[in-house]
Each structure stands twice: as structure tokens, then as C-alpha cells.
Backbone as a ProteinNet text record, in pm:
[ID]
protein_1_A
[PRIMARY]
MHRPSRIRPPRSVVTALSLLPGERTLAWATDALGQWYVGTNLALHLPAASGEYRRVGWEDVQRADWDQDSERLTIVEVADWGEPEPSSSFEVAEPGRLLELIRERVTSTVVCNVYARVRGREGVSVVGRRSPSRNAPVRWSYVLSATLDPADPVVAEVAAQTLAEARREVEGL
[TERTIARY]
-2856.7	-2904.6	-2941.8	-3060	-3093	-3035.5	-2976.2	-2918.6	-3007.2	-3005.2	-3085.1	-3052.4	-3139.6	-3118.6	-3057.2	-2963.2	-2902.1	-2983.5	-3073.1	-3149.9	-3273.1	-3333.6	-3453.1	-3568.5	-3676.6	-3799.2	-3834.1	-3885.7	-3941.5	-4048.6	-4070.5	-4194.4	-4322.9	-4350.8	-4468.4	-4494.2	-4388.9	-4399.2	-4425	-4349.9	-4367.7	-4513.4	-4555.4	-4698.4	-4796.4	-4771.7	-4867.7	-4879	-4777.7	-4764.1	-4878.1	-4938.1	-5027.4	-4955.5	-4858.1	-4790	-4870.7	-4863.5	-4925.3	-4834.4	-4895.2	-4817	-4698.5	-4575.7	-4457.4	-4397.8	-4462.8	-4402.3	-4300.1	-4187.4	-4077.2	-4017.4	-3980.4	-3922.8	-3775.6	-3737	-3609.3	-3523.2	-3598.6	-3525.9	-3615.4	-3553.7	-3634.1	-3550.8	-3625.6	-3561.9	-3662.2	-3603.3	-3682.3	-3668.7	-3776.1	-3770.7	-3728.7	-3718.8	-3675.8	-3777.1	-3896.1	-3995.5	-3995.7	-3915.3	-3902.7	-4000.6	-4071.1	-4170.3	-4089.4	-4139.9	-4071	-4136.4	-4052	-4098.5	-4026.1	-4109.1	-4065.9	-4085.2	-3991.7	-4002.5	-3993.4	-4086.7	-4086.8	-4065.5	-4069.8	-4060.3	-4185.7	-4297	-4422.8	-4469.2	-4436.2	-4487.5	-4404.5	-4441.5	-4381.2	-4491.7	-4451.6	-4546	-4509.2	-4612.9	-4583.7	-4672.3	-4613.4	-4685.6	-4813.1	-4924.2	-5052.7	-5105.5	-5223.2	-5279.4	-5273.2	-5269.7	-5288.4	-5197.3	-5074.6	-4993.1	-5010.4	-5094.6	-5118.9	-5023.9	-5026.5	-4945.6	-5037.2	-4990.9	-5067.8	-4976.5	-5036.3	-4965.7	-4969.6	-4855.6	-4849.9	-4778	-4851.2	-4787.9	-4684.2	-4578	-4470.2	-4524.9	-4629.4	-4693	-4777.1	-4789.3	-4863.5	-4776.1	-4643.2	-4546.6	-4500.1	-4531.3	-4489.2	-4342.9	-4296	-4149.4	-4115.9	-3994	-3939.9	-3840.5	-3851.1	-3758.1	-3680.8	-3549.4	-3469.3	-3410.1	-3419.2	-3351.8	-3255.5	-3130.3	-3027.5	-3012.1	-3034.5	-3012	-3119.2	-3238.7	-3358.8	-3371.4	-3298	-3313.5	-3458.4	-3523.2	-3665.3	-3679.1	-3760.6	-3783.6	-3929.7	-3967.4	-4100	-4141.1	-4245.6	-4305.8	-4421.8	-4425.7	-4531	-4599.8	-4740.2	-4813.6	-4882	-4916.1	-4983.8	-5128.4	-5179.3	-5306.3	-5393.9	-5523.3	-5612.7	-5601	-5648.5	-5640.8	-5707.6	-5631.6	-5684.6	-5686.6	-5650.7	-5639.6	-5499.8	-5482.2	-5353.1	-5279.8	-5151.8	-5075.2	-5066.6	-5110.4	-5092.4	-4939.7	-4905	-4759.3	-4749	-4632.9	-4606	-4459.9	-4433.1	-4298.3	-4252.9	-4130.5	-4087.1	-3938.7	-3889.4	-3750.6	-3679.5	-3576.3	-3492.7	-3350.2	-3262	-3121.2	-3050.4	-3071	-3005.4	-3110.5	-3169.1	-3262.8	-3196.1	-3068.7	-2976.8	-3055.5	-3048.9	-3109.1	-3252.6	-3340.8	-3478.3	-3486.1	-3412.6	-3410.8	-3365.2	-3271.8	-3234.1	-3334.7	-3403	-3505.7	-3627	-3662.7	-3771.9	-3750.9	-3629.2	-3600	-3591.6	-3526.8	-3522.6	-3658.5	-3742.6	-3877.6	-3963.6	-3969.2	-4050.3	-4016.7	-3881.7	-3833.7	-3875.2	-3862.8	-3889.8	-4035.5	-4130.9	-4266.3	-4312.8	-4226.9	-4251.5	-4244.5	-4351.1	-4347.5	-4360.3	-4397.5	-4417.1	-4422	-4350.5	-4355.3	-4364.4	-4468.6	-4479.1	-4504	-4426.3	-4435.5	-4496.6	-4582.2	-4635.5	-4633.9	-4591.6	-4595.6	-4732	-4772.4	-4900.1	-4883	-4799.3	-4772.5	-4623.9	-4547.7	-4404.2	-4328.1	-4270.4	-4194.5	-4290	-4406.5	-4496.3	-4555.2	-4578.7	-4628.6	-4687	-4724.7	-4777	-4714.6	-4678.1	-4622.8	-4733.8	-4750.4	-4839.7	-4745.4	-4762.2	-4680.3	-4759.8	-4716.3	-4787.9	-4696.2	-4754.8	-4688.6	-4753.8	-4674	-4722.1	-4671.5	-4775.3	-4735.5	-4616.5	-4528.7	-4426.5	-4486.9	-4610	-4667.6	-4723.8	-4736.3	-4783	-4927.2	-5001.6	-5139.1	-5238.6	-5197.2	-5302	-5265.9	-5380.2	-5358.8	-5254.3	-5211.8	-5126.4	-5202.1	-5135.8	-5180.5	-5130.1	-5225.9	-5189.6	-5202.7	-5095.5	-5093.4	-5038.1	-5055.8	-5010.1	-4927.8	-4825.5	-4742.7	-4745.8	-4800.8	-4814.9	-4704.3	-4656.9	-4581.8	-4650	-4577.4	-4634.1	-4738	-4716.1	-4808.2	-4936.5	-4942.9	-5066.7	-5182	-5301.2	-5423.9	-5489.1	-5513.6	-5589.7	-5724.7	-5782.4	-5915.7	-5925.4	-5807.4	-5796.9	-5837.4	-5936.4	-5976.8	-5862.7	-5763.7	-5660.2	-5566.9	-5539	-5454.4	-5515	-5643.5	-5720.1	-5717.2	-5733.7	-5738.3	-5594.5	-5482.5	-5359.4	-5332.3	-5373.8	-5347.4	-5419.8	-5545.5	-5621.2	-5556.8	-5514.4	-5439.1	-5310.3	-5245.9	-5113.6	-5136.7	-5246.6	-5285.7	-5314.8	-5388.3	-5420.8	-5290.9	-5203.2	-5068.6	-4993.4	-4991.1	-4914.1	-4982.4	-5119.3	-5184.3	-5141.5	-5141.6	-5103	-4958.9	-4879.8	-4732.9	-4724	-4798.5	-4796.3	-4865.7	-4967.4	-5032.6	-4944.5	-4860.1	-4768.1	-4653.6	-4635.1	-4517.7	-4539.1
-6850.8	-6854.5	-6709.2	-6688.3	-6557.3	-6498.4	-6382.1	-6309.9	-6204.5	-6178.7	-6087.5	-5947.5	-5862.9	-5715	-5641.5	-5559	-5473.3	-5342.5	-5317.7	-5195.1	-5213.3	-5107.7	-5103.6	-5144.1	-5194.5	-5220.7	-5094.3	-5113.2	-4993.4	-4930.8	-4798.8	-4718.5	-4797.3	-4855.5	-4919.9	-5036.4	-5103	-5217	-5156	-5057.4	-4995.9	-4936.2	-4873.3	-4815	-4927.5	-5038	-5151.4	-5215.1	-5194.1	-5258.5	-5201.8	-5091.8	-5025.8	-5020.3	-4960.3	-4946.9	-4867.2	-4906	-4826.2	-4713.1	-4606.5	-4492.2	-4544.5	-4497.5	-4534.2	-4658.6	-4732.2	-4856.8	-4828.1	-4890	-4865.6	-5003.2	-5001.4	-5126.3	-5135.8	-5265.8	-5297.1	-5390.4	-5485.6	-5588.8	-5646.2	-5701.2	-5753.7	-5861.5	-5936.3	-6029.3	-6041.7	-6084.2	-6113.6	-6256.8	-6310.6	-6453.4	-6445.1	-6563.1	-6578.1	-6505.6	-6488	-6417	-6275.2	-6226.9	-6077.6	-6026.5	-6121.4	-6078.5	-6032.3	-5936.7	-5883.8	-5941.6	-5964	-6012.5	-5905.7	-5830.1	-5719.3	-5736.2	-5713.9	-5708.8	-5565.5	-5533.5	-5404.7	-5417.7	-5306.6	-5318	-5377.4	-5387.1	-5440.8	-5570.1	-5589.2	-5713.2	-5762.9	-5872.6	-5927.2	-5923.3	-5867.9	-5851.3	-5944.2	-6041.1	-6147.5	-6093.8	-6132.3	-6108.1	-6195.9	-6127.7	-6188.7	-6171.8	-6213	-6204.5	-6057.1	-6045.6	-5913.3	-5810.9	-5835.5	-5729.7	-5675.2	-5728.7	-5686.6	-5758.8	-5709.7	-5783.5	-5826.4	-5950.9	-5982.4	-5959.6	-5885.2	-5842.1	-5955.3	-5999.5	-6097.3	-6032.3	-5992.7	-5932.6	-6020.9	-5971.4	-6064.4	-6149.2	-6114.6	-6193.6	-6308	-6314.4	-6413.2	-6516.6	-6501.9	-6589.7	-6685.6	-6809.9	-6917.9	-6941.5	-6955.6	-6982	-6955.5	-6952.5	-6950.3	-7062.9	-7124.2	-7240.8	-7212.8	-7217	-7191.7	-7318.5	-7367	-7477	-7433.8	-7433.6	-7376.8	-7455	-7592.8	-7672.5	-7640	-7629.1	-7591.8	-7434.8	-7368.6	-7222.9	-7177.3	-7248.4	-7220.8	-7163.2	-7055.9	-6998	-7024.2	-7085.5	-7119	-7044.9	-6974.5	-6895.7	-6969.1	-7015.8	-7088.3	-6994.7	-6971.6	-6886.3	-6954.1	-6874.5	-6911	-6960.2	-7067.5	-7116.8	-7120.6	-7123.9	-7150.2	-7296.3	-7327.9	-7457.1	-7550.2	-7661.5	-7770.7	-7740.7	-7622.5	-7582.2	-7607.6	-7644.3	-7654.3	-7506.8	-7518.9	-7393.2	-7349	-7233.7	-7179.4	-7159.5	-7181.6	-7169.4	-7103.4	-7042	-6982.2	-7023.4	-7068.9	-7104.2	-7036.1	-6987.8	-6925	-6945.4	-6934.2	-6959.2	-6827	-6816.9	-6696.7	-6751.7	-6698.2	-6754.3	-6708.9	-6591.7	-6541.2	-6463.8	-6512.8	-6437.8	-6325.2	-6343.4	-6252.8	-6182.5	-6045.9	-5979.5	-6011.6	-6055.1	-6074.7	-6199.1	-6297.6	-6414.9	-6370.9	-6294.5	-6244.3	-6163.2	-6076.5	-5994	-6072	-6180.9	-6260.2	-6330.2	-6383.1	-6464.1	-6363.1	-6249.8	-6145.3	-6105.4	-6060.8	-6009.5	-6110.3	-6243.2	-6331	-6359.4	-6380.4	-6410.1	-6299.4	-6179.2	-6066.6	-6056.9	-6118.4	-6112.5	-6201.8	-6309.2	-6414.3	-6358.6	-6352	-6302.9	-6417.7	-6530.6	-6649.4	-6766.7	-6884.2	-7013.1	-7110.1	-7190.9	-7292.4	-7417.8	-7517.7	-7656.6	-7746.1	-7840.5	-7946.3	-8071.8	-8173.6	-8311.6	-8366.8	-8449.5	-8512.3	-8652.8	-8724.2	-8862.3	-8880.7	-8942.9	-8972.1	-8844.7	-8841.9	-8724.1	-8629.1	-8671.4	-8581.1	-8481.7	-8353.6	-8251.4	-8134.4	-8030.2	-7916.1	-7792	-7701.5	-7571.6	-7468.5	-7373.8	-7258	-7144.5	-7073	-6956.3	-6830	-6730.8	-6598.3	-6505.3	-6431.8	-6326.8	-6199.3	-6090.8	-5956.1	-5889.9	-5812.3	-5732.3	-5632.2	-5611.9	-5508.3	-5369.4	-5341.9	-5207.5	-5192.6	-5309.4	-5311.8	-5266	-5250.2	-5207.5	-5306.5	-5438.7	-5553.8	-5635.5	-5718	-5819.4	-5923.4	-6011.6	-6119.2	-6216	-6265.5	-6368	-6504.5	-6592.6	-6724.2	-6831.7	-6919.6	-7030.1	-7156.9	-7263	-7383.7	-7464.5	-7537.4	-7617.2	-7749.5	-7845.9	-7985.7	-8079.7	-8173.9	-8281.4	-8342.4	-8385.7	-8427.3	-8542.6	-8626.1	-8737.7	-8706.6	-8593.8	-8563.6	-8512.9	-8550	-8501.5	-8400.3	-8279.3	-8175.3	-8212	-8318.6	-8364.5	-8458.9	-8495.6	-8597.9	-8505	-8547.6	-8481.7	-8456.7	-8549.3	-8539	-8434.4	-8423.3	-8319	-8185.5	-8174.7	-8047.6	-8003.5	-8090.7	-8054.1	-8007.1	-8075.7	-8036.2	-7887.5	-7873.9	-7741.6	-7628.5	-7658.5	-7560.1	-7526.3	-7623.2	-7599.2	-7524.6	-7560.2	-7483.3	-7350.7	-7325.3	-7184	-7101.4	-7159.8	-7085.1	-7050.2	-7146.2	-7115	-7013.3	-7018.4	-6920.1	-6785.6	-6767.8	-6636.1	-6587.4	-6674.5	-6624.5	-6573.6	-6635.3	-6601	-6459.8	-6436.2	-6305.2	-6201.4	-6232.1	-6128	-6078.5	-6165.5	-6136.3	-6045.4	-6035	-5947.1	-5805.7
-1850.6	-1709.6	-1673	-1624.7	-1580.9	-1459.6	-1460.5	-1351.5	-1297.2	-1167.1	-1114.7	-1164.1	-1175.9	-1211.3	-1087.3	-1122.1	-1018.7	-1006.2	-1101	-1102.3	-1015.6	-966.9	-888.6	-982.5	-918.3	-1000.1	-1077.4	-1190.9	-1262.7	-1193.2	-1232.5	-1163.7	-1182.5	-1300.4	-1322.5	-1217.5	-1183.2	-1082.8	-954.5	-912.3	-781.5	-768	-876.2	-875.5	-855.3	-918.4	-905	-779.9	-697.5	-556.2	-455.6	-475.6	-394.8	-245.6	-238	-114.6	-13.6	117.2	227	260.2	325.2	370.4	460.2	435	506.2	453	362.6	320.4	204.3	215.9	120.8	70.3	-61.5	-115.9	-56.4	-22.5	42.7	-47.8	-108.3	-181.7	-289.5	-393	-497.3	-577	-663.2	-757.7	-877.4	-989.4	-1107.3	-1141.6	-1211.4	-1256.1	-1405	-1460.9	-1597.1	-1696.6	-1655.4	-1734.1	-1714.8	-1626.2	-1604.3	-1509.5	-1434.4	-1325.3	-1199.9	-1137.5	-1016.2	-896.5	-789	-655	-561	-486	-408.5	-269.1	-191.4	-37.2	5.2	100.3	158.8	317	387.1	525	595.7	516.9	575.3	509.6	385.6	312.6	196.4	153.7	34.1	-81.4	-191.6	-303.2	-420.1	-444.8	-553.7	-671.1	-797.7	-921.1	-920.3	-959.6	-976	-1121.1	-1151.4	-1280.5	-1331.4	-1459.1	-1533.5	-1483.1	-1441.1	-1412.2	-1269.7	-1185.5	-1046.8	-962.1	-835.2	-731.3	-613.4	-554	-437.3	-316.1	-215	-102.9	7.7	68.4	170.8	285.1	392.7	511.3	569.3	621.1	682.8	789.5	855.3	962	906.9	773	706.4	623.4	643.8	585.5	678	663.7	760.3	738	615.6	589.7	446.8	414.3	286.9	258.7	153.4	128.9	-2.9	0.2	-122.5	-158	-289.3	-347.6	-447.5	-406.9	-500.7	-624.2	-617.1	-735.2	-837.9	-810.3	-901.9	-923.3	-829.4	-828	-811.1	-713.7	-675.8	-546.4	-532.3	-403	-380.9	-265	-229.1	-107.7	-114.5	-5.5	45.5	182	230.7	330.2	313.6	392.6	516	616.8	726.6	677.5	741.9	712.9	838.5	819.1	932.8	970.9	1102.6	1148.2	1053.3	1019.5	936.5	792.2	750	604.8	556.5	424.5	372.6	368.5	383.5	374	225.8	191.5	50.7	28.7	-94.5	-126	-263	-291.2	-426.6	-445	-563.2	-595.8	-722.9	-731	-851	-862.7	-988.7	-1018.1	-1037.3	-948.9	-964.5	-948.1	-1039.3	-1040.3	-914.5	-855.7	-745.1	-657.7	-549.4	-472.8	-392.7	-359.3	-292.1	-173.4	-187	-69.1	-48.2	-141.6	-121.2	-28.3	-39.3	40.7	192.3	192.8	322.5	392.2	312	379.1	416.2	348.8	373.5	512.3	518.4	640.4	760.3	740.8	855.6	897.8	798.6	836.2	887.9	827.7	895.7	1038.6	1055.3	1193.1	1289.9	1241.7	1332.9	1376.1	1294.3	1334	1443.4	1470.9	1574.3	1711.2	1791.2	1921.2	2024	1972.6	2062	1980.1	2034.8	1962.1	2082.4	2096.5	2203.6	2139.2	2175.9	2125.9	2227.8	2180.8	2278.2	2201.8	2272.5	2210.8	2210.7	2108.1	2112.2	2129.1	2041.4	2049.2	2029.5	2113.3	2089.2	2053.9	1943.3	1900.8	1814.3	1789.1	1708.4	1798.9	1727.2	1816.3	1740.6	1799.9	1746.4	1803	1714.4	1755.7	1731.2	1830.6	1804.7	1802.9	1686	1664.8	1663.1	1738	1731.5	1654.4	1561.3	1479.4	1490.9	1488.2	1491.8	1362.5	1310.7	1189.6	1225.6	1130.8	1162.9	1179.3	1140	1156.6	1291.9	1365.7	1504.6	1517.1	1412.1	1429.4	1419.1	1426	1416.3	1540.8	1566.4	1673.2	1627.5	1727	1705.2	1624.9	1517.4	1419.8	1465.3	1504.6	1551.3	1443.6	1445.6	1348.9	1421	1344.7	1406	1296.6	1346.5	1271.6	1334.9	1254.1	1296.2	1244	1325.2	1260	1140.2	1048.3	913.7	924.2	1031.2	1038.6	1121.6	1181.6	1265.9	1177.5	1216.6	1152.1	1229.4	1173.9	1246.2	1282.6	1218.6	1247.6	1366.7	1406.7	1525.7	1654.4	1734.1	1860.1	1949.3	1964.2	2055.2	2007.6	1886.8	1823.5	1846.7	1810.5	1830.8	1973	2070	2198.1	2257.2	2211	2247.6	2182.9	2067.3	2000.4	2072.5	2109.1	2182.7	2321.3	2383.3	2519.6	2497.6	2391.6	2357.5	2318.8	2242.4	2206.3	2327.5	2417.9	2547.4	2625.5	2629	2700.6	2634.1	2495	2415.8	2444.4	2437.5	2455.3	2602.9	2702.3	2830.2	2837.5	2756.7	2756.1	2684.4	2583.3	2501.6	2591	2656.3	2736.6	2860.5	2902.3	3009.9	2970.9	2838.5	2791.3	2814.9
[MASK]
+++++++++++++++++++++++++++++++++++++++++++++++++++++++++++++++++++++++++++++++++++++++++++++++++++++++++++++++++++++++++++++++++++++++++++++++++++++++++++++++++++++++++++++

């Protein structure tokens, strides 16, 4: 069974991250293949093709799901209206501090969460997230109940009204 490394990511990994000024590594994990997953104060860096890393700002992470039985960590990203949520899944024996950091940082980006019912118990949440660097506008996303169709005009109208309400709430802060 693969165990997480207690050592910091090697210099070659940190260099490949293309960190922004003031960005610093805070937590990491490796998978069974030795690939590094690195969380910083501003983003999550996931391994990509040819030794490069894909940067996902904390405001672009919808959620992280950990399955202890399969030792799989799944990162679900924010998607535009009606688009499927991109996700990345990887196996790590112990995500430890990386999982804690992901949850902490994703939660800290949420500035607004407004829910509206569409039909019965089904509804839509509009979530506003702000980058930890505070240098970008609020990023808006939607979370629909599993049975709702974003192409349904009623769903789209409720989502639009809920977005307008959420924007008013954020502008009032």
C-alpha cells in the first residue's frame, strides 16, 4: 500500500507549478505512480501530460469527495450553466493535509449561496466564489438537483432569478 511522503515536493515539481508571486505550497500528496498533487494558498495544482501541472484556482473547485474504501480523491470543478462539471480523480492512500486544505480553501472562497426551489424538493443553488487573491470578480456557479434539466425553461428562469438575488446580496456586502 502506498503511503504519503513526509518530504516536500521536489524542486522539479515546485518549478513545474508556475507559481504566481506570493503563492506558496501548503499541502501535497502523491499517488501510487509517484505523481504529485499540490495545494497552495491560491490554487490546486494537478498533474497533467508530459510532467506539466494544471492549475485550478480554489474559486473554480466545486467540491472534493474522498472515498476511504477506494482511496480515491475526486476534485469536481465549477462548470458553466448547462455544462457537465469537469472532474479529476486520483488514488492516494492518505490525502491528509491536502484534503483538509482543499476543504478549507474551497469553503473560504464562498461569499454567497442562495437556494431556490423549482419543483417539490428539487431546486437550484447559486454559489458565488471569490479568488483568495481577491483580484478577480465573483465567480458564479449553479448546483442543480440531480433530476433537473438545465435546458428546461422553468429551471433556467428560476436560476436567472436566483442569480439576480445572489448578486444583489453580494453587492450589499
